[in-house]
Short mmCIF file of N, CA and C and ligand atoms in Angstrom, two decimals:
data_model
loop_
_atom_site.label_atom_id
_atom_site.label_comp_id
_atom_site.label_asym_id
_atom_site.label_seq_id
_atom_site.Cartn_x
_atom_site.Cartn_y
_atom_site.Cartn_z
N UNK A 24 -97.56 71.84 -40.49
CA UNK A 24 -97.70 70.59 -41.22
C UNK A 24 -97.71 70.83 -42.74
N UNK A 25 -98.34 71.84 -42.91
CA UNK A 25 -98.64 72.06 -44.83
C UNK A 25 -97.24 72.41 -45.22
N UNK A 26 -96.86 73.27 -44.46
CA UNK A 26 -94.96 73.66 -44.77
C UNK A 26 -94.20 72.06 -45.12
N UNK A 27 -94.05 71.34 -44.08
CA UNK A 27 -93.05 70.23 -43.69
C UNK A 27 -93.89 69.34 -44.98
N UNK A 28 -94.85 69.16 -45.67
CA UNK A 28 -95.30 68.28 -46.32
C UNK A 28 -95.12 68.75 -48.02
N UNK A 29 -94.64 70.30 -47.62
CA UNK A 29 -94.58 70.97 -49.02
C UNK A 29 -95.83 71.49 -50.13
N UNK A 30 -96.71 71.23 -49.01
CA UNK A 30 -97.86 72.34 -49.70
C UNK A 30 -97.86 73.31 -49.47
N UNK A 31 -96.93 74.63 -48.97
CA UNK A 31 -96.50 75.58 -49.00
C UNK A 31 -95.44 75.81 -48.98
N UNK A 32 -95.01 77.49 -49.12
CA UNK A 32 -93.96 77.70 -48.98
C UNK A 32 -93.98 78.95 -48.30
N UNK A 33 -92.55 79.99 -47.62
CA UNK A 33 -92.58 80.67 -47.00
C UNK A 33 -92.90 82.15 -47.43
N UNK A 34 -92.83 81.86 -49.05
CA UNK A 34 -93.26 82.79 -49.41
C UNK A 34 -94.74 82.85 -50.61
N UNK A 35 -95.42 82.12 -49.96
CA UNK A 35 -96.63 81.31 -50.69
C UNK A 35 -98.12 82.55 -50.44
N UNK A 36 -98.87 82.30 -51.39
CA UNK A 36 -99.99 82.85 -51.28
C UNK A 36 -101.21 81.98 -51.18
N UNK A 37 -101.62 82.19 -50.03
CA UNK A 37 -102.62 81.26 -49.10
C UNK A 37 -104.09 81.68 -49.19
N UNK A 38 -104.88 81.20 -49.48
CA UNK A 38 -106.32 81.44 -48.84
C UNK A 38 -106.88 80.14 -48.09
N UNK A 39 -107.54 80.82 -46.94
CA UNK A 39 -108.34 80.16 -45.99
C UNK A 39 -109.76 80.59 -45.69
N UNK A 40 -110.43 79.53 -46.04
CA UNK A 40 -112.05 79.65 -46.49
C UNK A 40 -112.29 79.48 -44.94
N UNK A 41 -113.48 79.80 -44.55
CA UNK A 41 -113.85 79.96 -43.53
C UNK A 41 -113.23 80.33 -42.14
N UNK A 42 -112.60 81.78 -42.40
CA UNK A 42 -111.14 81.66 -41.48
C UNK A 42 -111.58 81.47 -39.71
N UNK A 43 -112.68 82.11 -39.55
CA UNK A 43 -113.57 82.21 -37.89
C UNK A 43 -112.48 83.88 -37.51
N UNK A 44 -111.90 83.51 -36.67
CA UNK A 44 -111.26 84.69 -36.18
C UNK A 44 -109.95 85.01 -36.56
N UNK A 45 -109.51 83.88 -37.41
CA UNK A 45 -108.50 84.10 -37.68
C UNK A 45 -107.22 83.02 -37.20
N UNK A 46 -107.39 82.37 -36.81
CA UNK A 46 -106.61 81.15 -35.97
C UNK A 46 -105.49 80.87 -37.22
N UNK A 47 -105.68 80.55 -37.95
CA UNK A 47 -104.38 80.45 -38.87
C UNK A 47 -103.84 81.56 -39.34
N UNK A 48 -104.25 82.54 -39.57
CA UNK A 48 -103.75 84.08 -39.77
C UNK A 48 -102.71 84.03 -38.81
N UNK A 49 -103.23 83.75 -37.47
CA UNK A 49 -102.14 84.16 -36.47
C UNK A 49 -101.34 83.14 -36.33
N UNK A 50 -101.52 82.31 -36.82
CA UNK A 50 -100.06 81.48 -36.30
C UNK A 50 -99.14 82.20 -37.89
N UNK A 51 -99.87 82.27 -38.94
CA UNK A 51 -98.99 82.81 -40.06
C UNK A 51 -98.38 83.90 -40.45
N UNK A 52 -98.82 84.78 -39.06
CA UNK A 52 -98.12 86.09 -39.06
C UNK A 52 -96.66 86.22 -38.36
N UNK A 53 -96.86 85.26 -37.57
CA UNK A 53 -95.11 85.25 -36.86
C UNK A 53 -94.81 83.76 -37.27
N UNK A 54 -94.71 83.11 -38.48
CA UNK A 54 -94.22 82.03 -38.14
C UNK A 54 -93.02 81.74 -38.88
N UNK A 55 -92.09 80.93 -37.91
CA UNK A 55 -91.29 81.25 -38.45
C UNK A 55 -90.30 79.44 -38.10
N UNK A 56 -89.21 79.38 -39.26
CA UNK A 56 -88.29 77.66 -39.34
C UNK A 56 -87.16 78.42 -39.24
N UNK A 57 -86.57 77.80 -37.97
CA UNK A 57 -84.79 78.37 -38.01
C UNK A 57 -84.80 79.47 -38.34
N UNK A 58 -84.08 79.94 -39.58
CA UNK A 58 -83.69 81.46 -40.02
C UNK A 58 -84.88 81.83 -41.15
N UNK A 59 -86.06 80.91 -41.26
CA UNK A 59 -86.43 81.41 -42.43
C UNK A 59 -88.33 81.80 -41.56
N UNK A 60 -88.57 83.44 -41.96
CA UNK A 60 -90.21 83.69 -41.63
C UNK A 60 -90.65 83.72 -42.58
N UNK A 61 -91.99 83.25 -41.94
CA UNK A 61 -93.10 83.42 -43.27
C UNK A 61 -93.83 84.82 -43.80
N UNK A 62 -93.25 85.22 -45.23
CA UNK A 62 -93.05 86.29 -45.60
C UNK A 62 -94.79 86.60 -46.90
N UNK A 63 -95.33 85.42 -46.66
CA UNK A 63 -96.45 85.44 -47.85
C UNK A 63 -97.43 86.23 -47.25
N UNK A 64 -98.25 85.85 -48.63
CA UNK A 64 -99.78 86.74 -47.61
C UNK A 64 -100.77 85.30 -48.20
N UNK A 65 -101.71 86.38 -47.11
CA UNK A 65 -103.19 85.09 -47.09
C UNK A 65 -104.08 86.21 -46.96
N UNK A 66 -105.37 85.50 -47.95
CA UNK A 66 -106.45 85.90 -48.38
C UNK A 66 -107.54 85.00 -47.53
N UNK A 67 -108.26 85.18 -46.82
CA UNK A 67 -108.97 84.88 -46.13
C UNK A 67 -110.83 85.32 -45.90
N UNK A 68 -111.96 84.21 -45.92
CA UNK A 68 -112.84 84.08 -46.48
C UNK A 68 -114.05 83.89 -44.88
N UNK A 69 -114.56 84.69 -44.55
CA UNK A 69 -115.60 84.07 -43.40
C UNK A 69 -116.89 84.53 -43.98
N UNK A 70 -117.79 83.91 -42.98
CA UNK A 70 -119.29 84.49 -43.52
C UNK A 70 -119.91 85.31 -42.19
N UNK A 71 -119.11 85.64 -41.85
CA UNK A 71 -119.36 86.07 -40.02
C UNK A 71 -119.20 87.90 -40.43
N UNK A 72 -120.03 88.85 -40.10
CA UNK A 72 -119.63 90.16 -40.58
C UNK A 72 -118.77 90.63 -38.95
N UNK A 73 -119.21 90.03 -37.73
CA UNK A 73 -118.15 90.40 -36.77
C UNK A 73 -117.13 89.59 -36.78
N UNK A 74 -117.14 88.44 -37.29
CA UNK A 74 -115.41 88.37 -37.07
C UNK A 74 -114.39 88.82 -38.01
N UNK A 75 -115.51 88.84 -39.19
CA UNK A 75 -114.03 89.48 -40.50
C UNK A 75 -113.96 91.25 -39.76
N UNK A 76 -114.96 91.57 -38.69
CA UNK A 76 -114.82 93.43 -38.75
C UNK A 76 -113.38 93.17 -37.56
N UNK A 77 -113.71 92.09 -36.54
CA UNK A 77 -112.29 91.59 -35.82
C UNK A 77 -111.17 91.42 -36.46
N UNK A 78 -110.85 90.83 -37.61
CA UNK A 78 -109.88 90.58 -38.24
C UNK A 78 -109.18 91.88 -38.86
N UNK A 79 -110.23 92.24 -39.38
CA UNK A 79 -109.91 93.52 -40.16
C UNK A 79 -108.53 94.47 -39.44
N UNK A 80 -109.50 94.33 -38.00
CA UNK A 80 -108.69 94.79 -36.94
C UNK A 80 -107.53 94.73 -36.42
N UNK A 81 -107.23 93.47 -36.46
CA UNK A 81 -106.28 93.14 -35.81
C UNK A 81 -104.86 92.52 -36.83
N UNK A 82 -105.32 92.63 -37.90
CA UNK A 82 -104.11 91.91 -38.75
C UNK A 82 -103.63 92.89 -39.80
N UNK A 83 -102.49 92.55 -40.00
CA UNK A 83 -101.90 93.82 -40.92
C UNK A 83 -102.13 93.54 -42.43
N UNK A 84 -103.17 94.90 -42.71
CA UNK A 84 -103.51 94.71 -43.79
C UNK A 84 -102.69 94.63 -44.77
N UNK A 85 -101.66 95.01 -45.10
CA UNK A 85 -100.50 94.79 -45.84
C UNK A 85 -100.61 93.53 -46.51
N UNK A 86 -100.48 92.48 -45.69
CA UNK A 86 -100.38 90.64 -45.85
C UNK A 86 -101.45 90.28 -45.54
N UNK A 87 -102.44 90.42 -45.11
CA UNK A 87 -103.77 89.52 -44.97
C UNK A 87 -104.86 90.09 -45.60
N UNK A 88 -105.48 89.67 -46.15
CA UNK A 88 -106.91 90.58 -46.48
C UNK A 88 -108.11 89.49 -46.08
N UNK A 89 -109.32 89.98 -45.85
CA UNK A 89 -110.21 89.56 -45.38
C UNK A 89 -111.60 89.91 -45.78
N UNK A 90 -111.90 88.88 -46.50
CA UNK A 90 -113.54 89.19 -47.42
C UNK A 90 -114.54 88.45 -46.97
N UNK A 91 -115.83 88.70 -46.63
CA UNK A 91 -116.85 88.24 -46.35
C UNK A 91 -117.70 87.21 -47.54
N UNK A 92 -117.48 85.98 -46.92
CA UNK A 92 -118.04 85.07 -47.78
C UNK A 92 -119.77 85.21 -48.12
N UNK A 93 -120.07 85.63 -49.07
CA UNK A 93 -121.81 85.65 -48.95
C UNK A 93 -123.10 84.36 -49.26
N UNK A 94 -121.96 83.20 -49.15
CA UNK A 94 -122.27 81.89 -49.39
C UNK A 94 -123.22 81.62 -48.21
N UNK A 95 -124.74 81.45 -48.28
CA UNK A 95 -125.73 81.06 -47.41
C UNK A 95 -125.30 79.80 -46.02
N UNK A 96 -125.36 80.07 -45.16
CA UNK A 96 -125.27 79.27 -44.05
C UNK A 96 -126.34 79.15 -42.93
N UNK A 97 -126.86 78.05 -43.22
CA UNK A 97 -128.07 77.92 -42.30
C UNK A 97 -127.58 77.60 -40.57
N UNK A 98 -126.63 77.21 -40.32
CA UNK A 98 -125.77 76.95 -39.19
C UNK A 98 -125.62 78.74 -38.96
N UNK A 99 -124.66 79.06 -39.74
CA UNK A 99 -123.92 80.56 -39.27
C UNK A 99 -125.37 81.79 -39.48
N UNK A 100 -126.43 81.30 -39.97
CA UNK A 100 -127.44 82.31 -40.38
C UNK A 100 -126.91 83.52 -40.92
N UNK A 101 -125.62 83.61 -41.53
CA UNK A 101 -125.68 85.20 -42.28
C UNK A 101 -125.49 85.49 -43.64
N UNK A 102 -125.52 84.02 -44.32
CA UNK A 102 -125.24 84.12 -45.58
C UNK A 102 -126.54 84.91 -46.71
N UNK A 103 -126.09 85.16 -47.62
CA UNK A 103 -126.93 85.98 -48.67
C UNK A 103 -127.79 85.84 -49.35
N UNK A 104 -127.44 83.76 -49.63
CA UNK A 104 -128.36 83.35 -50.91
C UNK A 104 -127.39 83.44 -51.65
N UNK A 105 -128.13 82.40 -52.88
CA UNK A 105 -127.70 82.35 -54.02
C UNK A 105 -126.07 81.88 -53.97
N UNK A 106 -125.61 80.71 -52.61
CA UNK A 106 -124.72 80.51 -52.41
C UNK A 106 -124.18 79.21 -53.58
N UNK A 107 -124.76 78.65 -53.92
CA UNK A 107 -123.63 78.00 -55.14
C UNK A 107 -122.88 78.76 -56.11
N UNK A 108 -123.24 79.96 -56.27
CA UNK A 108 -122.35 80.65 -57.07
C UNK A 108 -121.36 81.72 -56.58
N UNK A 109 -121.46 81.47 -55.34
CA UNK A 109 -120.05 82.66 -54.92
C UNK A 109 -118.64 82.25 -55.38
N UNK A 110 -117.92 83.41 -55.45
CA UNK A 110 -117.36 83.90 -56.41
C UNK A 110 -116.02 84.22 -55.76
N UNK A 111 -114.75 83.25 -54.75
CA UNK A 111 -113.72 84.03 -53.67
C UNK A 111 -113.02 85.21 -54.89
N UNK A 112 -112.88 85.79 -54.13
CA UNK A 112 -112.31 87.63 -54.75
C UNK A 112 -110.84 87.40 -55.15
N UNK A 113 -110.56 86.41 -56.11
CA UNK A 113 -109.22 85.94 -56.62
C UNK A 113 -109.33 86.07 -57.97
N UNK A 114 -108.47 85.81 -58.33
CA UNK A 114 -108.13 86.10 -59.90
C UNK A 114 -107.70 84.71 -60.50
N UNK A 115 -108.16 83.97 -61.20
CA UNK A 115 -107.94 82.40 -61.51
C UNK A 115 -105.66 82.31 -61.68
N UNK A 116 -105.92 81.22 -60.81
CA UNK A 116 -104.07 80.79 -61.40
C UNK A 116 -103.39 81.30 -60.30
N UNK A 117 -103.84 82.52 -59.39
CA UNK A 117 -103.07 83.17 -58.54
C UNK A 117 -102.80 82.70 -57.03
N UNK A 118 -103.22 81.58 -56.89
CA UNK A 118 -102.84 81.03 -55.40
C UNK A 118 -102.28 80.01 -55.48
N UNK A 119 -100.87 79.70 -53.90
CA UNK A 119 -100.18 78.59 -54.38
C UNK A 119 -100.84 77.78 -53.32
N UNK A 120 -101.89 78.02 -52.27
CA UNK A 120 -102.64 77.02 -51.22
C UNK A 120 -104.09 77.35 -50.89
N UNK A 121 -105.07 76.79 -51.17
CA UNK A 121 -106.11 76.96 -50.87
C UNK A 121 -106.29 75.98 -49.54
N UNK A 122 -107.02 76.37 -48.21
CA UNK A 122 -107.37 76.01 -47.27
C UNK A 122 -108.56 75.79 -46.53
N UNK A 123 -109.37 74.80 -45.55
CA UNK A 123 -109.94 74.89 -45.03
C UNK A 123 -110.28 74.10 -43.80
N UNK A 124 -110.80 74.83 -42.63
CA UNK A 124 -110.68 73.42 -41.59
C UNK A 124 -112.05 74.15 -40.97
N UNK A 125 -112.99 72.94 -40.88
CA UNK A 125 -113.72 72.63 -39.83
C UNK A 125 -114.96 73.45 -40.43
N UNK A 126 -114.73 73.60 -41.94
CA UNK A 126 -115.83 74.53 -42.78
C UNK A 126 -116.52 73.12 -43.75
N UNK A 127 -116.10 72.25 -43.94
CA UNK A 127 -116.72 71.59 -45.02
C UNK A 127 -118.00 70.58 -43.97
N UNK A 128 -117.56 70.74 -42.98
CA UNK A 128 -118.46 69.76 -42.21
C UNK A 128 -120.03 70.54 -42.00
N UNK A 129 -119.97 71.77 -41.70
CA UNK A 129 -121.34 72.74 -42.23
C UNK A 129 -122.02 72.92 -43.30
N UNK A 130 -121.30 72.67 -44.58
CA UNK A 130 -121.64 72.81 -46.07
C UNK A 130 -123.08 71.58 -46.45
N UNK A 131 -123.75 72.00 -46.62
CA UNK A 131 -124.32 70.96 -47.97
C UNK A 131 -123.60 70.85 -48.98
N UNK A 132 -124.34 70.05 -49.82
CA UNK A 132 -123.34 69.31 -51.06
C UNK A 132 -123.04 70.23 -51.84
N UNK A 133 -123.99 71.37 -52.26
CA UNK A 133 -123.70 72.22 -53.43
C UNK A 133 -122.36 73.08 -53.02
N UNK A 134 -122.38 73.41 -51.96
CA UNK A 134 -121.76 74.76 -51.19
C UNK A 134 -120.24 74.63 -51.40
N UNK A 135 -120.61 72.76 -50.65
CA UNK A 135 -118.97 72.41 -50.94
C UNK A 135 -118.46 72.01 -52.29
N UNK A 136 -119.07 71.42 -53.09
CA UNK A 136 -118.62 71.65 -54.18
C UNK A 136 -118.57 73.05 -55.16
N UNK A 137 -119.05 74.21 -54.62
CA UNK A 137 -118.81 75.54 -55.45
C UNK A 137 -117.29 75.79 -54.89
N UNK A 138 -117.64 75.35 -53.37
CA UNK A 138 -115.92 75.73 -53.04
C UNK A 138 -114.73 74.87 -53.39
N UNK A 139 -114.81 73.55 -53.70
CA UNK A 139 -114.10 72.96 -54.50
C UNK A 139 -113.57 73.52 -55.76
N UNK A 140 -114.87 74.34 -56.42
CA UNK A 140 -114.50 74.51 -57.89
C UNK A 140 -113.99 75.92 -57.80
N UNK A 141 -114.30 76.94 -57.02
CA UNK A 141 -113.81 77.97 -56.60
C UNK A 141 -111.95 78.09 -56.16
N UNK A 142 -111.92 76.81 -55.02
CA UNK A 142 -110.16 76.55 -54.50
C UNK A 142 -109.66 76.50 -56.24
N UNK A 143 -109.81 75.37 -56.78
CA UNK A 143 -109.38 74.83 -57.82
C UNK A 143 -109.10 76.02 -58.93
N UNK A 144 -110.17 76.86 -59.24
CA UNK A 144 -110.16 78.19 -59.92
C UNK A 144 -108.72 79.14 -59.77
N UNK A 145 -108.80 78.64 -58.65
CA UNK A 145 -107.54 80.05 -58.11
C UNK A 145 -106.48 79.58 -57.74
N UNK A 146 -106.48 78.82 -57.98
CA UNK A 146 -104.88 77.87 -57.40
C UNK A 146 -104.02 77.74 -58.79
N UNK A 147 -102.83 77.85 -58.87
CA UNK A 147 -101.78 78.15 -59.73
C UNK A 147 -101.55 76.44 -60.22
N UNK A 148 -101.07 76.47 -61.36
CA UNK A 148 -100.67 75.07 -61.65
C UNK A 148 -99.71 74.45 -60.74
N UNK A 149 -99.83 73.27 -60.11
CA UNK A 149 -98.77 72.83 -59.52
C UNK A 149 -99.38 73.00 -57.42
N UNK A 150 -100.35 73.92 -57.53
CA UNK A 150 -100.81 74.49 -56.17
C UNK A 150 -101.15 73.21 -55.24
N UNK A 151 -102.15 73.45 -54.21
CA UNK A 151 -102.56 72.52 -53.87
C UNK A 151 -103.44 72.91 -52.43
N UNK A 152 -104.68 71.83 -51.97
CA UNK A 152 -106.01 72.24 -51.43
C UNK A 152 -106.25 71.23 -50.72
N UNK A 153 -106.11 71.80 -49.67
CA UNK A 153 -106.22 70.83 -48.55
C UNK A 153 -107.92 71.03 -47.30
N UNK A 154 -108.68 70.48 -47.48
CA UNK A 154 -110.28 70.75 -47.15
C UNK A 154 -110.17 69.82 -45.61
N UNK A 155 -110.21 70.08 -44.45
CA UNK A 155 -110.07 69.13 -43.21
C UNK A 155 -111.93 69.17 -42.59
N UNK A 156 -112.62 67.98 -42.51
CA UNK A 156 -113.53 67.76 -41.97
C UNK A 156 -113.62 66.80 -40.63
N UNK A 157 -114.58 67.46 -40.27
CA UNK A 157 -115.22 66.40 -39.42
C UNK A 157 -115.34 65.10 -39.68
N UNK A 158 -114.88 63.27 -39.27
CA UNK A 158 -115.27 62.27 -39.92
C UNK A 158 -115.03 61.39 -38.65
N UNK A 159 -116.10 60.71 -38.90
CA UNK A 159 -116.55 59.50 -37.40
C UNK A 159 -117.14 58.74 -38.48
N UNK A 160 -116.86 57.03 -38.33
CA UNK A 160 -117.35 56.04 -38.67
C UNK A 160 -117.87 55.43 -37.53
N UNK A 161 -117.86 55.15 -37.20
CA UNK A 161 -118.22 54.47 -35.44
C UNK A 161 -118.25 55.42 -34.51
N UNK A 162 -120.13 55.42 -34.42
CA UNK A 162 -119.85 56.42 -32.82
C UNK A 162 -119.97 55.29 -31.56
N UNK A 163 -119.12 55.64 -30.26
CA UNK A 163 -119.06 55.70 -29.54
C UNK A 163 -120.75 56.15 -28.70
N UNK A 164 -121.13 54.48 -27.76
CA UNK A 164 -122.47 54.28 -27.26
C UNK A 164 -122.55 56.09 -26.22
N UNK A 165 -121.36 56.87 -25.57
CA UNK A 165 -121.38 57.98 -24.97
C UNK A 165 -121.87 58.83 -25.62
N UNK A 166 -122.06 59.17 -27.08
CA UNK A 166 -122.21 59.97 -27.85
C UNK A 166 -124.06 60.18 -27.61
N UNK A 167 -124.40 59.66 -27.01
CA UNK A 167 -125.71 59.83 -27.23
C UNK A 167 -126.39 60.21 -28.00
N UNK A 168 -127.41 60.84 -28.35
CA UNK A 168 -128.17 61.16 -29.73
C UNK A 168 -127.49 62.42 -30.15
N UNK A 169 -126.23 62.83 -30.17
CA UNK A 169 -125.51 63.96 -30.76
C UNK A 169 -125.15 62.76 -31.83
N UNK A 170 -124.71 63.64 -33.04
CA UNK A 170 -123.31 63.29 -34.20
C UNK A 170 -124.25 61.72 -34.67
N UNK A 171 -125.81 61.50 -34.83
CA UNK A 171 -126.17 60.63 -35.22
C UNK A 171 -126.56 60.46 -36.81
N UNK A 172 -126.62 61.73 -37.21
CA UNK A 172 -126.65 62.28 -38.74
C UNK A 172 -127.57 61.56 -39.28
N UNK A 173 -128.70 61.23 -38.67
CA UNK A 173 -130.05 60.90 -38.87
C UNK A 173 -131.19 61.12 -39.98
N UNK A 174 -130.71 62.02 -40.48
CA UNK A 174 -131.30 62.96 -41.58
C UNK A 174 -130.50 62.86 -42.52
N UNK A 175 -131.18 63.19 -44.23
CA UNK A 175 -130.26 63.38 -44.94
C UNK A 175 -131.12 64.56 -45.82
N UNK A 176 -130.27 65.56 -46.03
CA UNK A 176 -130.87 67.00 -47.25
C UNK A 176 -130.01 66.11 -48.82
N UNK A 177 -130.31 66.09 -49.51
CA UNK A 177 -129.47 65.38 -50.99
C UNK A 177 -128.47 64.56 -50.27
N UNK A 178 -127.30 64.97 -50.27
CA UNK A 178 -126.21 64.01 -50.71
C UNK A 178 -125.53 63.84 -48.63
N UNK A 179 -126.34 65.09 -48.36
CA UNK A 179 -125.44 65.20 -46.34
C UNK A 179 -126.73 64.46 -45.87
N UNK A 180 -125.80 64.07 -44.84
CA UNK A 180 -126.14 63.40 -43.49
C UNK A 180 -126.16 64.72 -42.32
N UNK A 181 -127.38 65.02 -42.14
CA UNK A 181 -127.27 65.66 -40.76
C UNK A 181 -127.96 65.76 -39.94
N UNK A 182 -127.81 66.23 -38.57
CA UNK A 182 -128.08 66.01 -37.51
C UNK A 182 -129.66 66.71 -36.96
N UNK A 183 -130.04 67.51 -37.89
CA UNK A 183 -131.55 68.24 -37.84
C UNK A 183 -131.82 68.48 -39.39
N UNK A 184 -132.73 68.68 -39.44
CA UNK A 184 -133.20 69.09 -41.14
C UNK A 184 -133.14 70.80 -41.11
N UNK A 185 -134.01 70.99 -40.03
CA UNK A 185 -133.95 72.84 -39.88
C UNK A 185 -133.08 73.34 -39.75
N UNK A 186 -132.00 73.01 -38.94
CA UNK A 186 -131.05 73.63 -38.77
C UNK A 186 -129.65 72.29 -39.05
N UNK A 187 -129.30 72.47 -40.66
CA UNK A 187 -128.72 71.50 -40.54
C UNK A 187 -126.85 71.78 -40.21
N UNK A 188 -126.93 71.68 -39.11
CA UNK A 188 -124.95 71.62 -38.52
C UNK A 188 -124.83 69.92 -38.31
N UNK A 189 -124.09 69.75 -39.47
CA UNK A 189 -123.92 68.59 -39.92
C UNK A 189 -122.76 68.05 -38.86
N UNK A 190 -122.64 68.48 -37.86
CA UNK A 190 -121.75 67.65 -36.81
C UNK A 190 -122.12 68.22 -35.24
C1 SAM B 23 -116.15 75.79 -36.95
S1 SAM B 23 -115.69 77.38 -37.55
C2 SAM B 23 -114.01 77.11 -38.01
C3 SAM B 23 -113.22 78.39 -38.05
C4 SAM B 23 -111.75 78.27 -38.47
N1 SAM B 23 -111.61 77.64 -39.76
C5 SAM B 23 -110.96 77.53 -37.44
O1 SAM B 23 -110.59 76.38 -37.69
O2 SAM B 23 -110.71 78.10 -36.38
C6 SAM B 23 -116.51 77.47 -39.12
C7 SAM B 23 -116.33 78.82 -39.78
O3 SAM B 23 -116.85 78.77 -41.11
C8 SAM B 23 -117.54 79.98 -41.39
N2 SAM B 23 -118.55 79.65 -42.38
C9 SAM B 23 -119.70 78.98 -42.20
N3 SAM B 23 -120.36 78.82 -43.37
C10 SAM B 23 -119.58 79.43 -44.31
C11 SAM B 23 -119.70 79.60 -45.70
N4 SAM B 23 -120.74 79.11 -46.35
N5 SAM B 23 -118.70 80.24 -46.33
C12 SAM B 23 -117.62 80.73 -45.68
N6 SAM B 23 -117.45 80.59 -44.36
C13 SAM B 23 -118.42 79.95 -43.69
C14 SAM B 23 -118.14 80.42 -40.07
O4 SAM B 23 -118.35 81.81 -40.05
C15 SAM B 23 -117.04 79.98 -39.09
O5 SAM B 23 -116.12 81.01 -38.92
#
């Protein structure tokens, strides 16, 4: 979809914030339109120390690299602290796609906005950042007391205070 819409290209430099195991890595390692493969690399961001040691593993370091986000996660429990100020391991101007799916819906407000200002940092003039969340306006009476976002920490709605997994 980001290809066909022209927020990338085949030879584009990608980062994907919260990658998990890698699910877009792998579709971006063989992917390929008619005669043309995708020849870029992607920089890729988890807070998980076993799945980036999985990744590490399994993807060719050549084109992918894989850094451990140390941005605090009370959901993922492995973050470091002192997460509004992390820092993705880019060099400002140098990316033509910043990415994320199914990471902003865990964030508190600060987190996601460091990573806002972080994508934005590193993205080349002209780039572009595409953030995919979780979003329900109307739940459904089946939903039972899940996804009631009952709580609010500052600016999120979520579903426990202690442990807030905001979906
Ligand atoms: C629901 S999973 C989605 C994984 C992947 N994006 C996908 O769509 O398959 C959320 C991921 O975000 C990572 N994560 C959670 N908090 C994070 C943070 N503060 N910074 C970076 N990654 C984080 C988790 O380790 C987990 O891999």
């Amino acid at each position: 979809m980001h290809f066909t819409l022209g927020l990338c290209r085949f030879s584009s430099t990608i980062v994907d914030i919260g990658c998990g195991c890698g699910r877009f890595a792998h579709h971006l390692r063989d992917y390929r339109f008619k005669s043309e493969t995708f020849t870029g690399s992607t920089l890729v961001s988890t807070s998980t120390t076993k799945m980036l040691e999985w990744c590490r593993r399994n993807f060719d370091a050549g084109r992918f690299e894989f850094h451990r986000s140390t941005q605090a996660s009370k959901v993922y429990g492995s973050g470091e602290g002192a997460s509004s100020y992390y820092v993705l391991p880019m060099v400002d101007d140098s990316v033509d796609f910043v990415f994320s799916t199914s990471l902003f819906t865990h964030l508190l407000e600060n987190d996601l906005i460091n990573y806002c200002r972080e994508g934005y940092r590193v993205l080349k003039q002209g780039g572009s950042m595409a953030m995919y969340c979780f979003c329900i306006n109307y739940l459904p009476p089946t939903y039972g007391s899940r996804h009631t976002f009952r709580h609010t920490i500052g600016n999120a709605h979520v579903d426990r205070c202690r442990s807030p997994k905001q979906q």
